[in-house]
Coordinates of C-alpha atoms in Angstrom, one line a residue:
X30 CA 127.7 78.0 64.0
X31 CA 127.4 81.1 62.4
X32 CA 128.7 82.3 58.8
X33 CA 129.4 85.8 56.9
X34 CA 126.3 86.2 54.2
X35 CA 126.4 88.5 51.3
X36 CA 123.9 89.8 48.8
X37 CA 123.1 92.2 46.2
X38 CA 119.7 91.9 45.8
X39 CA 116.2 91.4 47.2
X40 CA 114.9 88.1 48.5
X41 CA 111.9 87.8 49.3
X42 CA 111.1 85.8 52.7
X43 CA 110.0 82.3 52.8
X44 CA 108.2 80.4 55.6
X45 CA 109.3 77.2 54.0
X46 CA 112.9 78.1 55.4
X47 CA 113.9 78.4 59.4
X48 CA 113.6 82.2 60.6
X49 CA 117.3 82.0 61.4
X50 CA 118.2 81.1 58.2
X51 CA 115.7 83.4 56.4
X52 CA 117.6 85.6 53.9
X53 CA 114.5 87.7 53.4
X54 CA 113.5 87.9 56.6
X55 CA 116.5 89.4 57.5
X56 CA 115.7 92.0 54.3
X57 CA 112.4 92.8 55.8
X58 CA 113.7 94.0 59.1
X59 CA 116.5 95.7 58.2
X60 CA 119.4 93.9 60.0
X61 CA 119.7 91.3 62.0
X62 CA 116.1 90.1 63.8
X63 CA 117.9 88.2 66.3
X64 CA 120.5 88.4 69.4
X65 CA 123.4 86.9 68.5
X66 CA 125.6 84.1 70.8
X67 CA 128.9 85.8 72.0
X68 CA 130.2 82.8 71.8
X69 CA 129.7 82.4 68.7
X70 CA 130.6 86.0 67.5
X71 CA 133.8 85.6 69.8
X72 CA 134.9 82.1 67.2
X73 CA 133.9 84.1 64.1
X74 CA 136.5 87.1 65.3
X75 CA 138.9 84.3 66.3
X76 CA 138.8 82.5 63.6
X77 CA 139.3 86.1 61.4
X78 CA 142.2 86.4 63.2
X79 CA 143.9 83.8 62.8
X80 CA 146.7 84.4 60.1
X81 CA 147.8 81.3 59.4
X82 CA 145.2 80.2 57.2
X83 CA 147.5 78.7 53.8
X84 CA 149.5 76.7 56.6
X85 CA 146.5 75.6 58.1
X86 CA 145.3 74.1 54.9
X87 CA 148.4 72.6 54.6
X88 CA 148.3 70.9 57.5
X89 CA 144.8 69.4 56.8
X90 CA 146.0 68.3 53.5
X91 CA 149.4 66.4 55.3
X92 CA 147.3 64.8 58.3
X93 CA 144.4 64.0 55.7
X94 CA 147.0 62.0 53.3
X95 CA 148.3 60.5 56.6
X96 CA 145.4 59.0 57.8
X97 CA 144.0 58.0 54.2
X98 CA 147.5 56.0 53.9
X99 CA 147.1 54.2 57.1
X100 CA 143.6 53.8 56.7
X101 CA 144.0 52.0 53.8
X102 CA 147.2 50.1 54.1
X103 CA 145.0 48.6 57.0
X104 CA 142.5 47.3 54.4
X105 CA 139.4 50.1 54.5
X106 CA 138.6 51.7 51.4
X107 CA 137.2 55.3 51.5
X108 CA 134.2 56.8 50.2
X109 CA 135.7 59.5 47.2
X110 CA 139.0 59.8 46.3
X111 CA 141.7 62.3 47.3
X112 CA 141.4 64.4 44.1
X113 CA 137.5 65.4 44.3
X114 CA 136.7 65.6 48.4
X115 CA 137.5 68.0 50.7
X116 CA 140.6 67.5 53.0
X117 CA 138.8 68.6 55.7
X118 CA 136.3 65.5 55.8
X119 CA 137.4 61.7 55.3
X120 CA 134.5 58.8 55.0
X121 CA 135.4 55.5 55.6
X122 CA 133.4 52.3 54.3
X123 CA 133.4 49.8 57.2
X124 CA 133.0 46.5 55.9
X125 CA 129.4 44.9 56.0
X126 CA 130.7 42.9 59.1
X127 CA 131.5 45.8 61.5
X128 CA 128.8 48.3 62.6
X129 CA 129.7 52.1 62.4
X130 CA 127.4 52.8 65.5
X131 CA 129.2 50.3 67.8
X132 CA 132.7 51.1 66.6
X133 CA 131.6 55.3 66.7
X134 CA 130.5 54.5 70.3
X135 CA 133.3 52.4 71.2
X136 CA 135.8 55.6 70.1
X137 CA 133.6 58.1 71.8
X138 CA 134.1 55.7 74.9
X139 CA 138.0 56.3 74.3
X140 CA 137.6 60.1 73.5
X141 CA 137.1 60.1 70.0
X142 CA 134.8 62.3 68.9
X143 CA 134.1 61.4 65.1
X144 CA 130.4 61.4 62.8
X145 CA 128.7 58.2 62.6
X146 CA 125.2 58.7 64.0
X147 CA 123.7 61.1 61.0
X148 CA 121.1 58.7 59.1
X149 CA 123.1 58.7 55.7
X150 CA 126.3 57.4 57.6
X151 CA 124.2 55.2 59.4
X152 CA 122.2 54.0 56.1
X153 CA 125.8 53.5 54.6
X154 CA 128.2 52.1 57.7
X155 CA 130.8 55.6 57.1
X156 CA 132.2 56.8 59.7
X157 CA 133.7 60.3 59.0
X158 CA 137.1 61.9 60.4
X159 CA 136.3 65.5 60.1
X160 CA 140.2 67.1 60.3
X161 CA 138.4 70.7 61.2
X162 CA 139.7 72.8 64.4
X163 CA 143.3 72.5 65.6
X164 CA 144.0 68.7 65.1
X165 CA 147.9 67.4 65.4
X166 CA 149.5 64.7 64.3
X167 CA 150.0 63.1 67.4
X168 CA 145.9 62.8 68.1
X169 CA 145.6 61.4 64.4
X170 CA 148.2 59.1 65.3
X171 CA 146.3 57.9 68.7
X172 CA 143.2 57.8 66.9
X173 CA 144.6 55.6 64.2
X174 CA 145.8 53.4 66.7
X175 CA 142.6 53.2 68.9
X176 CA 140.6 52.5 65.7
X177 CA 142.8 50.0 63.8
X178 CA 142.5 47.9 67.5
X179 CA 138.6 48.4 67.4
X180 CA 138.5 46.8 63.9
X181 CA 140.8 44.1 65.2
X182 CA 139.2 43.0 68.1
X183 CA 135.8 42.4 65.9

């Protein structure tokens, strides 16, 4: 991706750090060192435009609260509680029984794209819902079905 940084005041560079993210680097040549991706430029200006952002976080709050309901109604706990994580992001504990690789590959199989393969999910059998983009009810609704049948049919 690519993010909006601001400072007010030197930093030196640091090899410890990737170029790209080098703050100080940056300093020391006086702009930007590197050629941007229009692609990514084009979803920064998109995303700027978009004037619907106090709706949008609406909506991620409503479809988070909807999923964390039906999630656990079903029987799955979640990793932190409504009132301290973001919205945006919902890890679920699957039970020491079911493996989060084989059910994340199974949904990717059905067209589920969630995060299950980073080694601190892995270490911990989360799977993560992240609710970022333009996501609808109707594809949480699917997914909750697809998924609920995964956990079944183990």
């Amino acid at each position: 991706g690519i993010a909006l940084v601001f400072y007010n005041h030197f930093i030196a560079p640091d090899s410890r750090v990737p170029r790209y993210l080098d703050l100080g680097y940056y300093h020391e040549q006086r702009g930007v060192p590197f050629t941007h991706s229009s692609n990514l430029v084009h979803a920064v200006n998109m995303a700027l435009r978009r004037g619907d952002w106090q709706d949008h976080f609406t909506e991620i709050q409503r479809l988070n609260t909807l999923l964390r309901t039906e999630l656990e109604k079903a029987g799955l706990q979640i990793f932190a509680g409504q009132d301290v994580s973001s919205p945006a992001v919902l890890s679920i504990i699957l039970p020491d029984e079911l493996s989060s690789l084989e059910i994340g590959g199974r949904l990717e199989e059905r067209g589920f794209l969630l995060s299950f393969r980073s080694g601190y999910l892995v270490e911990r059998n989360l799977m993560q819902i992240c609710l970022m983009g333009d996501i609808s009810e109707r594809q949480c609704r699917s997914l909750l079905a697809v998924f609920l049948d995964l956990l079944v049919a183990f």
